PDB file of C-alpha atoms in Angstrom:
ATOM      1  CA  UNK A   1     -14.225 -19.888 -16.758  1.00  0.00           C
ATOM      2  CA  UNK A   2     -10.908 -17.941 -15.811  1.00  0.00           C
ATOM      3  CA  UNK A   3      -9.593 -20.964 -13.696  1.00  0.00           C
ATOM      4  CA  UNK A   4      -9.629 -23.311 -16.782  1.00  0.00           C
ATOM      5  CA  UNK A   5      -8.383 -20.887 -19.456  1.00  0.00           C
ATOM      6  CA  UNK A   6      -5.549 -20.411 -17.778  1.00  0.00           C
ATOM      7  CA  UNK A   7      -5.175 -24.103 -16.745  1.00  0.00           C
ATOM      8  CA  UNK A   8      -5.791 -25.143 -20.424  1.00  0.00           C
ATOM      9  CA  UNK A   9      -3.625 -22.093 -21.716  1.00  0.00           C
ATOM     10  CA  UNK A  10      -7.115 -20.619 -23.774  1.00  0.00           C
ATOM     11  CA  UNK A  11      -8.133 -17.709 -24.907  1.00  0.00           C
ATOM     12  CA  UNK A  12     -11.405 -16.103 -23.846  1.00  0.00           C
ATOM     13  CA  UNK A  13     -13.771 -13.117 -24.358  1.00  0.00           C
ATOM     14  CA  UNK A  14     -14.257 -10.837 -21.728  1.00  0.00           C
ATOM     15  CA  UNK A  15     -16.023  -6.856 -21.646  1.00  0.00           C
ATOM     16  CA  UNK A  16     -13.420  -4.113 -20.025  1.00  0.00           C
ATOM     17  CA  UNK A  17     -14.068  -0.751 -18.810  1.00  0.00           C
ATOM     18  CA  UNK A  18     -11.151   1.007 -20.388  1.00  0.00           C
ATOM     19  CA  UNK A  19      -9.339   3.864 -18.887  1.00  0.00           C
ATOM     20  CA  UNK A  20     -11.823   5.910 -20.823  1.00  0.00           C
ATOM     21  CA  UNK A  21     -14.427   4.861 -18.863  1.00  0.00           C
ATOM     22  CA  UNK A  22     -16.480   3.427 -22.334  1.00  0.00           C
ATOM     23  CA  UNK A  23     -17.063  -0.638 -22.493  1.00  0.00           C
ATOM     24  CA  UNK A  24     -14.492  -2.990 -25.122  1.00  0.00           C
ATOM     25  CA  UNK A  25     -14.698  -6.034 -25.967  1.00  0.00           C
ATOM     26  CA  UNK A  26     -11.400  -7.801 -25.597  1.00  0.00           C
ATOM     27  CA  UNK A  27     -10.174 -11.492 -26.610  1.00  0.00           C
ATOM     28  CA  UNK A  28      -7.165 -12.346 -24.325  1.00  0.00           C
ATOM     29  CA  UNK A  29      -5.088 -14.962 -23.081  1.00  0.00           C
ATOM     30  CA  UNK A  30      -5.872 -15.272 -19.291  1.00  0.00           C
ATOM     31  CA  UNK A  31      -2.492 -16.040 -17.580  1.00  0.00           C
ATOM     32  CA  UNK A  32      -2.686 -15.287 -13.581  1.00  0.00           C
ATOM     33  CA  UNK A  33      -5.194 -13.691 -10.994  1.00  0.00           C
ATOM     34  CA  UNK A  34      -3.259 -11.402  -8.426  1.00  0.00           C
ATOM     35  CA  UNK A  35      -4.885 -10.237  -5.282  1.00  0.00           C
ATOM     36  CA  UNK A  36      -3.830  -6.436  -4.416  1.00  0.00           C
ATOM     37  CA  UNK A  37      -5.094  -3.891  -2.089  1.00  0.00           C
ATOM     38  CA  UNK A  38      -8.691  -5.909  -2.115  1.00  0.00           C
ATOM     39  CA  UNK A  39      -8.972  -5.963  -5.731  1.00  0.00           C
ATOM     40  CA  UNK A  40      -8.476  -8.720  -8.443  1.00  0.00           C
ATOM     41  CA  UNK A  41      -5.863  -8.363 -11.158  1.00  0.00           C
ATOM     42  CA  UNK A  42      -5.722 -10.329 -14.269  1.00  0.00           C
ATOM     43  CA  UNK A  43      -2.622 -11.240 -16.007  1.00  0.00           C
ATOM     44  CA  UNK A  44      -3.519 -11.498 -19.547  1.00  0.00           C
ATOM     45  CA  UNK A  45      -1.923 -11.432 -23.019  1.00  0.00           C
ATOM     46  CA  UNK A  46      -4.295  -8.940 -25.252  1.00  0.00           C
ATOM     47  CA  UNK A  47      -4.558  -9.843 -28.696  1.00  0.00           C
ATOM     48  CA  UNK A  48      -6.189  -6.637 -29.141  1.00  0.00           C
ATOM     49  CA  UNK A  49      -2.849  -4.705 -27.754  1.00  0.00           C
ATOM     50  CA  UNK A  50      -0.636  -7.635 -28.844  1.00  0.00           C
ATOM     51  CA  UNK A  51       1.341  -7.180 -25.400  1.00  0.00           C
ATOM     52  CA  UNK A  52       0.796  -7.861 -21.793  1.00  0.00           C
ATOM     53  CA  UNK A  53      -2.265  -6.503 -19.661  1.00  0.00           C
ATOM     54  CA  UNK A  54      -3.450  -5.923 -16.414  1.00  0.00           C
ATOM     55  CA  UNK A  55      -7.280  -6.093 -16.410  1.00  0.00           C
ATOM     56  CA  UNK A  56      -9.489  -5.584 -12.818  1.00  0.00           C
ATOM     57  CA  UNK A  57     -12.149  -8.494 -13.487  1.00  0.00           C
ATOM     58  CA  UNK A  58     -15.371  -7.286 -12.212  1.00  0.00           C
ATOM     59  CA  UNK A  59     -17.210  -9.982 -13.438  1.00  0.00           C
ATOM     60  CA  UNK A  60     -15.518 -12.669 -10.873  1.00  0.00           C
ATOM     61  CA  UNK A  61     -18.509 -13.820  -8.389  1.00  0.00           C
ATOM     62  CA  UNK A  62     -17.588 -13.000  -4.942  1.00  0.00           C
ATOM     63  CA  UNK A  63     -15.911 -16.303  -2.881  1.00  0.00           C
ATOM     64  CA  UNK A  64     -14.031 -16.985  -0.124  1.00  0.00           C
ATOM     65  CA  UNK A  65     -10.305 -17.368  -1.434  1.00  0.00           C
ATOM     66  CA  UNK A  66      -6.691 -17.520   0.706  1.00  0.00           C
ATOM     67  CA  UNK A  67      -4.228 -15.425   0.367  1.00  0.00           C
ATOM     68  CA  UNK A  68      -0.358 -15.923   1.745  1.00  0.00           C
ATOM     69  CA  UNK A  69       1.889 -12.549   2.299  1.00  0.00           C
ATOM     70  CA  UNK A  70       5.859 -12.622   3.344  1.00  0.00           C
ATOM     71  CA  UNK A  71       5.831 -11.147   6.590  1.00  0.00           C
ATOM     72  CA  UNK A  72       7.742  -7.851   6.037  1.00  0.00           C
ATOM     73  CA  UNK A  73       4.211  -6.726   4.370  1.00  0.00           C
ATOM     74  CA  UNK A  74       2.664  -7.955   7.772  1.00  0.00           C
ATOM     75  CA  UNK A  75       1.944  -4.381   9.082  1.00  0.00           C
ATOM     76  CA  UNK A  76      -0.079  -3.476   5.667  1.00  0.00           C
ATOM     77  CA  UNK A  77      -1.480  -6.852   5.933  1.00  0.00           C
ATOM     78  CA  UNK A  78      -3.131  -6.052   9.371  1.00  0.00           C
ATOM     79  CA  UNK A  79      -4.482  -2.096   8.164  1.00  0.00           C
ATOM     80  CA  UNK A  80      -6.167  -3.997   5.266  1.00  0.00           C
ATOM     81  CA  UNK A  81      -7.466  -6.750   6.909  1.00  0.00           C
ATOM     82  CA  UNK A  82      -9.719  -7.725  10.287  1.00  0.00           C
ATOM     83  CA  UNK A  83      -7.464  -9.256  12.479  1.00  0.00           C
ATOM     84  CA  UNK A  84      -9.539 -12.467  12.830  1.00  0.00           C
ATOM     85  CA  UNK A  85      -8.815 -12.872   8.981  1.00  0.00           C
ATOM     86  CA  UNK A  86      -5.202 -13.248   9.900  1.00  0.00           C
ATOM     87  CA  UNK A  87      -3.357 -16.280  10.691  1.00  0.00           C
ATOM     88  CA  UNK A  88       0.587 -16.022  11.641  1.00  0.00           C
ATOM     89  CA  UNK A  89       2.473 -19.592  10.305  1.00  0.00           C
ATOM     90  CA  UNK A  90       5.303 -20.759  11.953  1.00  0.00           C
ATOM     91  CA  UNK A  91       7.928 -19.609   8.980  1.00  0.00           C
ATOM     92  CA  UNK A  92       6.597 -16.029   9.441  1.00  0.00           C
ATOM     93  CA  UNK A  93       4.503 -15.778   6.523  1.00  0.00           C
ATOM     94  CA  UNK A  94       0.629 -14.649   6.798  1.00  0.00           C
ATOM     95  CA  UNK A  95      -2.890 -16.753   5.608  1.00  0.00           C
ATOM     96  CA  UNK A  96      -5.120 -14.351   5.006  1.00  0.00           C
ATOM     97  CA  UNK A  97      -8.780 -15.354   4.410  1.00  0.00           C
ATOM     98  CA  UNK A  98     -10.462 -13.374   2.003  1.00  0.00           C
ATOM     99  CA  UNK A  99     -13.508 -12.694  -0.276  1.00  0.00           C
ATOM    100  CA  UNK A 100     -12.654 -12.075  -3.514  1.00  0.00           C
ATOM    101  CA  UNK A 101     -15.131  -8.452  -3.922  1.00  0.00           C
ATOM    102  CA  UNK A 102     -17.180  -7.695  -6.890  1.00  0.00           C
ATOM    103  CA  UNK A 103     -16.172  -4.984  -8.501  1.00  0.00           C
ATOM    104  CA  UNK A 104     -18.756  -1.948  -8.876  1.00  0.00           C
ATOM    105  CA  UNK A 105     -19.014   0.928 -11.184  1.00  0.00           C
ATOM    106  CA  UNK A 106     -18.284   3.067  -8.447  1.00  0.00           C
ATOM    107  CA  UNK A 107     -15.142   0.864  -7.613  1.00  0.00           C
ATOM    108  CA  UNK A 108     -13.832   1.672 -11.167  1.00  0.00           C
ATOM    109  CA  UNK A 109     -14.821   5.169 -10.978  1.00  0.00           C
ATOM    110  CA  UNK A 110     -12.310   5.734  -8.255  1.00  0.00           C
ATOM    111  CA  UNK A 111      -9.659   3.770  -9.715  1.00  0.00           C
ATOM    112  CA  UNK A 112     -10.079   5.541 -12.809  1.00  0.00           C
ATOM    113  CA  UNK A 113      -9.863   8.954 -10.696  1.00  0.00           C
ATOM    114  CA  UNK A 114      -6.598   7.808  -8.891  1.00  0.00           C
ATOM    115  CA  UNK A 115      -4.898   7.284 -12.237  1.00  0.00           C
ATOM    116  CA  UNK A 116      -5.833  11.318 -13.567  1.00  0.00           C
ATOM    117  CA  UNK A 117      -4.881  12.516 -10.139  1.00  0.00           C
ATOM    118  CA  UNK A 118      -1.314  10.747 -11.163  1.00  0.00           C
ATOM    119  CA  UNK A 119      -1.039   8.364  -7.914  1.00  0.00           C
ATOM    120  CA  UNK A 120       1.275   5.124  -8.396  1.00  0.00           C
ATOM    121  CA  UNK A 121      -0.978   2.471  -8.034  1.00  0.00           C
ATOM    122  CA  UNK A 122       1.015  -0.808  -9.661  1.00  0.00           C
ATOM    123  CA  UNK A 123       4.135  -1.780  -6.977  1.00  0.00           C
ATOM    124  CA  UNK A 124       7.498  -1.054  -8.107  1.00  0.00           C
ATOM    125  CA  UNK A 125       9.434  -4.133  -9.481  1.00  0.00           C
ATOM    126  CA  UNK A 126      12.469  -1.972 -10.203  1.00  0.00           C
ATOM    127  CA  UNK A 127      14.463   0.978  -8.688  1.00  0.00           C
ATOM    128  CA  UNK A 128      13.008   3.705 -11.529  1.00  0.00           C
ATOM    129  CA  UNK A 129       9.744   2.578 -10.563  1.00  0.00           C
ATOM    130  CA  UNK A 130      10.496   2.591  -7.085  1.00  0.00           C
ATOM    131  CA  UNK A 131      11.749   5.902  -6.935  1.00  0.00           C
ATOM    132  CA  UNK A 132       8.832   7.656  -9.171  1.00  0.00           C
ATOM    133  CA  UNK A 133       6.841   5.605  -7.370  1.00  0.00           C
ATOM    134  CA  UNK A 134       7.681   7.038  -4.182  1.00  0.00           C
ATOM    135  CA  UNK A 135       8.270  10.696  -5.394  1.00  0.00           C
ATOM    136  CA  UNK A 136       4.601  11.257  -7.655  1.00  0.00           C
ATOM    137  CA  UNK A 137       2.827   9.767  -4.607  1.00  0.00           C
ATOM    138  CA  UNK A 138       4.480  11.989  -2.126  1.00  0.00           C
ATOM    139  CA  UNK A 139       3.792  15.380  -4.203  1.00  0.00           C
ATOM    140  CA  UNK A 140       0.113  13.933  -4.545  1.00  0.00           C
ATOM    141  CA  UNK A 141      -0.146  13.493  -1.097  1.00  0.00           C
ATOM    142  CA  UNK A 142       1.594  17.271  -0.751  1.00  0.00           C
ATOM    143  CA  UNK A 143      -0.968  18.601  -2.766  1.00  0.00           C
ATOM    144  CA  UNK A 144      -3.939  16.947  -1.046  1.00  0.00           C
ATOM    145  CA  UNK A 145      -2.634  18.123   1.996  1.00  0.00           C
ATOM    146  CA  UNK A 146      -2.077  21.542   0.969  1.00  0.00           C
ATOM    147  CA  UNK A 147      -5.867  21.747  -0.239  1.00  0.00           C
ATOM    148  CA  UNK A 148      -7.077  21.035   3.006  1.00  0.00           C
ATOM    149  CA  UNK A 149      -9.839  23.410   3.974  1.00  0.00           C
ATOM    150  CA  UNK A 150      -9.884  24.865   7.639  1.00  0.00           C
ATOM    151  CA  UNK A 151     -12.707  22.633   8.652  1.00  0.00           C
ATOM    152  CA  UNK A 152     -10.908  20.159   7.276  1.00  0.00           C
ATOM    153  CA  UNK A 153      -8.211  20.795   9.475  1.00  0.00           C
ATOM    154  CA  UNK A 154      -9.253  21.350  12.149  1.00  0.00           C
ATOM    155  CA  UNK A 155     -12.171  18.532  12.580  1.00  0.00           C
ATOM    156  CA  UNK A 156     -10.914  15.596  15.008  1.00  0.00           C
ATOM    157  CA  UNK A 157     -10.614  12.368  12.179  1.00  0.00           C
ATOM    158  CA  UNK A 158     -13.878  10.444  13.225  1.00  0.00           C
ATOM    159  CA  UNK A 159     -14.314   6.610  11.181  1.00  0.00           C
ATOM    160  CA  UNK A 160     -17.165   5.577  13.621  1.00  0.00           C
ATOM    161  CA  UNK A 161     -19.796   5.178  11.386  1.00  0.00           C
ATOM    162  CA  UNK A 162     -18.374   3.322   8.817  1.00  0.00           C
ATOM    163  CA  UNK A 163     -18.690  -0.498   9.972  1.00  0.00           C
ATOM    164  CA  UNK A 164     -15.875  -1.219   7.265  1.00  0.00           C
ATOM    165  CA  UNK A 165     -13.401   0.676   9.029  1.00  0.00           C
ATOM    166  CA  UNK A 166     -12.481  -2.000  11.585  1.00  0.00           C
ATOM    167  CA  UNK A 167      -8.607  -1.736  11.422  1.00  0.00           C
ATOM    168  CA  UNK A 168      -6.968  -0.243  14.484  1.00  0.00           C
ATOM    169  CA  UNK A 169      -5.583   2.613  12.563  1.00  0.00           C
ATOM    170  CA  UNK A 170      -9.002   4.118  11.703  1.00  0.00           C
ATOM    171  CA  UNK A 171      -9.246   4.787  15.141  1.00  0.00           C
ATOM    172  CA  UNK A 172      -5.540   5.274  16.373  1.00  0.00           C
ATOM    173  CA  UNK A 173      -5.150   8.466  13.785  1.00  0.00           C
ATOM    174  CA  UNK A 174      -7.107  11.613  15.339  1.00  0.00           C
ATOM    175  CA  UNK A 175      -5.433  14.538  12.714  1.00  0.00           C
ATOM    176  CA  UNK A 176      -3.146  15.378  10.058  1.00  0.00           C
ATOM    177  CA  UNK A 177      -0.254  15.542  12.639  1.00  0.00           C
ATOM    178  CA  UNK A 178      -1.190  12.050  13.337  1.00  0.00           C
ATOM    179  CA  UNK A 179      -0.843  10.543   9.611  1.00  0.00           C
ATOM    180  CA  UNK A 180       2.212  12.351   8.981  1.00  0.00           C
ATOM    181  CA  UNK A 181       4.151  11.060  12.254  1.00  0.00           C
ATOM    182  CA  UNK A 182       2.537   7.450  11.260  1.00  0.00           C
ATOM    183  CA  UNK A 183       4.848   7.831   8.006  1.00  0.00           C
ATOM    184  CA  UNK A 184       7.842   9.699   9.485  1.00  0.00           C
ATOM    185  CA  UNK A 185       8.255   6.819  12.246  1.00  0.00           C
ATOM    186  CA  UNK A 186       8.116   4.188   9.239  1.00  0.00           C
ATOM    187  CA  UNK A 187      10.613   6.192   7.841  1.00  0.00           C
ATOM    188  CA  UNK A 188      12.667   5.982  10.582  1.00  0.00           C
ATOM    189  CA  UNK A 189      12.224   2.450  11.314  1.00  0.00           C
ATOM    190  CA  UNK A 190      13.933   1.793   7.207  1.00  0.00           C
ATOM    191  CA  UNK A 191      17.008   4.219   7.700  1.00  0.00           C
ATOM    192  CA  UNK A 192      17.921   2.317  11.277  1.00  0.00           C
ATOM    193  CA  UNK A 193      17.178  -0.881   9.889  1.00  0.00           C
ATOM    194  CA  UNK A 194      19.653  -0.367   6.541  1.00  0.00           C
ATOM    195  CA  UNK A 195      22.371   1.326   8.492  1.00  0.00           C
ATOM    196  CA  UNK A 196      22.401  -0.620  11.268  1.00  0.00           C
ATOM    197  CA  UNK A 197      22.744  -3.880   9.153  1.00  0.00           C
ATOM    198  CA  UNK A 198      25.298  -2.062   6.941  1.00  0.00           C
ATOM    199  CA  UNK A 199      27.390  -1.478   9.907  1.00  0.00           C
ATOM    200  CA  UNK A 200      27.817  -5.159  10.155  1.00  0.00           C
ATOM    201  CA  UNK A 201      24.819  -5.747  13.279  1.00  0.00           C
ATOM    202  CA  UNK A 202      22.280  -7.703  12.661  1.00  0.00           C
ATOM    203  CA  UNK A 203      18.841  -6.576  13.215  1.00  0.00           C
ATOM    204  CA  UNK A 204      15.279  -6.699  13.125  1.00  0.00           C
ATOM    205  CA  UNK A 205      13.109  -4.786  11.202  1.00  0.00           C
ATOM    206  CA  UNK A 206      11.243  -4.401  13.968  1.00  0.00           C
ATOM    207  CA  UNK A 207      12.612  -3.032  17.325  1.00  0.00           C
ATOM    208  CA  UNK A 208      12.305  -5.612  19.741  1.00  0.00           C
ATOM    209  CA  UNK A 209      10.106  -6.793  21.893  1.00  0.00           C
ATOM    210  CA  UNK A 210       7.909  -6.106  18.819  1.00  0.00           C
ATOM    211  CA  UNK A 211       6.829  -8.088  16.235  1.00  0.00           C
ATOM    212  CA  UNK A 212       4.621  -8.504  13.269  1.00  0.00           C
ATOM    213  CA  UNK A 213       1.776  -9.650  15.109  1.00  0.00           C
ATOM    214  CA  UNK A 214       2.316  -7.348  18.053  1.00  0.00           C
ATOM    215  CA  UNK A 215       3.363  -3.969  16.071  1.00  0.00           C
ATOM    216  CA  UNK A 216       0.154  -2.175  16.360  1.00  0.00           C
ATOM    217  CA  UNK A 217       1.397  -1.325  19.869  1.00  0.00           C
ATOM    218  CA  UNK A 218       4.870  -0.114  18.740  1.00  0.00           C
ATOM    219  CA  UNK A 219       1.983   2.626  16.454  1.00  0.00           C
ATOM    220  CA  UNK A 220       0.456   3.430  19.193  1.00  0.00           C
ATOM    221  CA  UNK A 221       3.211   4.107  21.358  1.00  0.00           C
ATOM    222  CA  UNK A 222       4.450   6.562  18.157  1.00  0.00           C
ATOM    223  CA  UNK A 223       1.375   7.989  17.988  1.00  0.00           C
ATOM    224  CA  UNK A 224       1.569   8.878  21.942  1.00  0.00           C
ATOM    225  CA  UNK A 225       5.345   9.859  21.624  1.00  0.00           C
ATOM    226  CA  UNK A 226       4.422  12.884  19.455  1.00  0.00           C
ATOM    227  CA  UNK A 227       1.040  14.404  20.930  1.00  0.00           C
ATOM    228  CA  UNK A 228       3.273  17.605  21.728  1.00  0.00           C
ATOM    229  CA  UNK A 229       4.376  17.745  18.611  1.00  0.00           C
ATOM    230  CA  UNK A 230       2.945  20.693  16.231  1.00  0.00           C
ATOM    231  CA  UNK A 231       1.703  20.147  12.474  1.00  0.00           C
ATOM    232  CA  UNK A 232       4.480  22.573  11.128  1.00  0.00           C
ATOM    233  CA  UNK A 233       6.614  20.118  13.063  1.00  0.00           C
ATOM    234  CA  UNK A 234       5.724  16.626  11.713  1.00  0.00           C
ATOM    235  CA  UNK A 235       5.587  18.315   8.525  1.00  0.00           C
ATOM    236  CA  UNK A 236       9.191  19.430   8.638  1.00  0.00           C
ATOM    237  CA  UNK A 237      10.243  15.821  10.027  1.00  0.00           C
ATOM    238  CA  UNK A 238       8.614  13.873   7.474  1.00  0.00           C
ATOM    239  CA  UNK A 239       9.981  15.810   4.175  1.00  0.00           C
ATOM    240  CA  UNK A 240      13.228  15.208   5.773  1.00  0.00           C
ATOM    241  CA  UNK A 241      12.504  12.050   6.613  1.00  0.00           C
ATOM    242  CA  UNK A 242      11.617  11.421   2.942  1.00  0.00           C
ATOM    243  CA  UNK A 243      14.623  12.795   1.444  1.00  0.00           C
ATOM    244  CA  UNK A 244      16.386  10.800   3.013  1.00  0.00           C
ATOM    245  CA  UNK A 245      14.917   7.426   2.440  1.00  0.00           C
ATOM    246  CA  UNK A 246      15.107   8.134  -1.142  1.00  0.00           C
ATOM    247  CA  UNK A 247      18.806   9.594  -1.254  1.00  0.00           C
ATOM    248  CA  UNK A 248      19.433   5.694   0.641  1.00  0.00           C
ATOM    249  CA  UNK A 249      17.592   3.982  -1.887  1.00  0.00           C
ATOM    250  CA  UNK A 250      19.848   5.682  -4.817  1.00  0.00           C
ATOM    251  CA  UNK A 251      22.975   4.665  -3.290  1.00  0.00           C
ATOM    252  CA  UNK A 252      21.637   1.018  -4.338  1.00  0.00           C
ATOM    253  CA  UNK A 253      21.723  -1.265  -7.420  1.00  0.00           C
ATOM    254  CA  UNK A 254      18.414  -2.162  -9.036  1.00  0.00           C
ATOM    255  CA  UNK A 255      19.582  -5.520  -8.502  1.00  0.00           C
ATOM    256  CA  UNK A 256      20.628  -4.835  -4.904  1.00  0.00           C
ATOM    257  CA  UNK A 257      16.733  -3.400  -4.378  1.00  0.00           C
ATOM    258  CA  UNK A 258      14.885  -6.089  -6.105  1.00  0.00           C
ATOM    259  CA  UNK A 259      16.339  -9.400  -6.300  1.00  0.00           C
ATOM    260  CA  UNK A 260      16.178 -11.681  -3.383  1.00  0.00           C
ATOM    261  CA  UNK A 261      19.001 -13.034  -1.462  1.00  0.00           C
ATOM    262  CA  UNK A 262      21.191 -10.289  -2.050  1.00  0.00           C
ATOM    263  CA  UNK A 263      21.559  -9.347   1.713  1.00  0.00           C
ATOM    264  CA  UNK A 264      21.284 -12.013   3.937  1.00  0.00           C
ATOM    265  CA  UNK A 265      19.547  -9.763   6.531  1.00  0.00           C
ATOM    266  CA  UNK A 266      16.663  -9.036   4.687  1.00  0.00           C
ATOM    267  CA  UNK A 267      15.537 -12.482   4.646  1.00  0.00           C
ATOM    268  CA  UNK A 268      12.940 -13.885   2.146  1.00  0.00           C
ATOM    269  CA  UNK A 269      11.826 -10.783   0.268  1.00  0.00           C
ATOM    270  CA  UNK A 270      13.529  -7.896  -2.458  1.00  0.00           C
ATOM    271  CA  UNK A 271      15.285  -4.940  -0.343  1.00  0.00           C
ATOM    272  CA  UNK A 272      13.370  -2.705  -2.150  1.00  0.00           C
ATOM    273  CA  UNK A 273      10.019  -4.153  -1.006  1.00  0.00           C
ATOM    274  CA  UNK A 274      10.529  -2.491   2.117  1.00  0.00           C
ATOM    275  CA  UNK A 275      11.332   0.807   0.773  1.00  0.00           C
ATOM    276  CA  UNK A 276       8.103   0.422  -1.373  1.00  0.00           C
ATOM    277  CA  UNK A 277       5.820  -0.379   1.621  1.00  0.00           C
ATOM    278  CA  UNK A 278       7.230   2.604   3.500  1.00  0.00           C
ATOM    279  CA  UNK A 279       7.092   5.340   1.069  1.00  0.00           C
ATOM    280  CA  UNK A 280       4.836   4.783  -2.361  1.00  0.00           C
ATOM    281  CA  UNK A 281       2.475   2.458  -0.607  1.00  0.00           C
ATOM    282  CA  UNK A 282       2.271   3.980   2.547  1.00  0.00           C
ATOM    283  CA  UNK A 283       2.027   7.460   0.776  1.00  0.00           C
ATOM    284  CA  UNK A 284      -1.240   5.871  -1.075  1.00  0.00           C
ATOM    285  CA  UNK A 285      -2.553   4.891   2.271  1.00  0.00           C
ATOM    286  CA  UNK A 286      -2.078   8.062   3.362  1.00  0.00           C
ATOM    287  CA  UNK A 287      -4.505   9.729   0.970  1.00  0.00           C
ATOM    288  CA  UNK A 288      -6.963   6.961   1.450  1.00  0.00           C
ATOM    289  CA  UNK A 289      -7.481   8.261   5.121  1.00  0.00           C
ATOM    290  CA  UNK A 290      -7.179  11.671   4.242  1.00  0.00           C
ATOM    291  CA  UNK A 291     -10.100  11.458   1.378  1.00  0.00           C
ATOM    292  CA  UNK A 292     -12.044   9.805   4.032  1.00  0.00           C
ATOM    293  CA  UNK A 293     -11.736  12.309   6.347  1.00  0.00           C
ATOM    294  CA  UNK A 294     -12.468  15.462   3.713  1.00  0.00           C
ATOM    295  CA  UNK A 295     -15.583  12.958   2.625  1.00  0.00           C
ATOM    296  CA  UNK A 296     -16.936  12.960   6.496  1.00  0.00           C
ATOM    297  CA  UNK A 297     -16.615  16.570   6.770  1.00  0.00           C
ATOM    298  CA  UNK A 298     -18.744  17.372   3.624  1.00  0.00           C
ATOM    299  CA  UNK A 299     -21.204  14.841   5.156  1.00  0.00           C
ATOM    300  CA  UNK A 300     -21.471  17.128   8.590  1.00  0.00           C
TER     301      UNK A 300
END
């Protein structure tokens, strides 16, 4: 049904759980399906709104669909996805195979709750939304952390038992300390990548001999790196670490962030895609693993 209204440019009927949480009836213009952080978006002119929407179709049956990511989202690509799902082409871009999930009641309970807790979900497109983005999710993420209960803290991370949590990061992570160096190194990895290529040398975004099918080792070889350091530590390094990825990004255009081909170093993709993926993104992953954790620890 959504394939050929948008094919034949028709308008259909469809039943949306607002924001509210209550059931409307909506007639819209279907115009594009978008696959995001392994949920469906549809691309739809309301008639009720009489502007653009973004509706989560839960009432797609579940299918095996293929999905193709530029490969500077390679290293989110791999934490969402089983590696077997993964297939690297020869022009660096990823084939992902994928079901397409159905979406539950309990899926759209938590989406709703992400929105009240006021975490960026939508990615940036432009350098205001890029940098509130980046800054709501971070003070989010502050505020989780800071709610942390002793237990909380001090209970090794433990993802065993959930079969779904397959990706090598589940495992890698043992601690707070852990997440927060994850994010601090990405950091890192953006600043030298910008000012080295400023500087007029050209360079990878990944340190060699990685790339983005081997980078999982570069993580773990972070994560061992920092095993002496102390929570009060990483802390300290990753609010710096923030401040200054987000004083770079202001020193560009929003043309310079997010249109491609501006800077022949950063190859296929938007500048600011990068600084997206390491800061609001990664920020949201953050809290993923973090609610997963406090949700374990109420389960003991």
């Amino acid at each position: 049904m959504l394939r050929t209204a948008i094919l034949t440019h028709k308008c259909t009927k469809i039943t949306y759980a607002a924001s509210s949480m209550h059931n409307t009836t909506r007639i819209i213009y279907p115009l594009k399906l978008a696959y995001k952080g392994q949920a469906w978006y549809l691309k739809s002119y309301c008639t009720a709104k009489q502007d653009f929407r973004l509706f989560k179709p839960s009432f797609v049956p579940e299918q095996t669909v293929t999905l193709c990511f530029p490969g500077e989202m390679a290293y989110r690509v791999y934490d969402e996805f089983d590696l077997e799902q993964v297939t690297l082409q020869t022009n660096g871009t990823l084939l992902v195979s994928a079901k397409m999930p159905v979406e539950t009641d309990s899926h759209r309970n938590k989406h709703y709750n992400l929105r009240k807790e006021g975490i960026t979900m939508s990615r940036p497109t432009t350098k205001p939304e890029l940098l509130n983005a980046s800054e709501e999710n971070y003070e989010q993420m502050n505020l989780l952390i800071a709610g942390l209960s002793e237990k909380e803290l001090s209970t090794p991370f433990d993802f065993s038992a959930d079969v779904k949590k397959k990706e090598a990061h589940w495992n890698r992570d043992k601690n707070l300390r852990d997440v927060l160096i994850h994010l601090y190194e990405w950091h890192q990895l953006l600043l030298h990548w910008v000012h080295v290529n400023q500087a007029g040398t050209a360079a990878p975004f990944l340190p060699r001999p990685y790339n983005w099918k081997t980078y999982g080792k570069m993580n773990e070889v972070f994560w061992q790196n920092h095993q002496n350091t102390t929570l009060e530590e990483a802390k300290d390094m990753l609010d710096k670490s923030h401040q200054e990825v987000m004083q770079l990004a202001e020193t560009f255009t929003d043309e310079e962030l997010f249109r491609k081909g501006i800077f022949p170093w950063v190859g296929n993709s938007p500048l600011g895609s990068y600084f997206v993926s390491a800061t609001a993104s990664h920020y949201v992953w953050a809290m993923k693993k973090l609610k997963a954790h406090k949700k374990n620890c109420k389960a003991d």
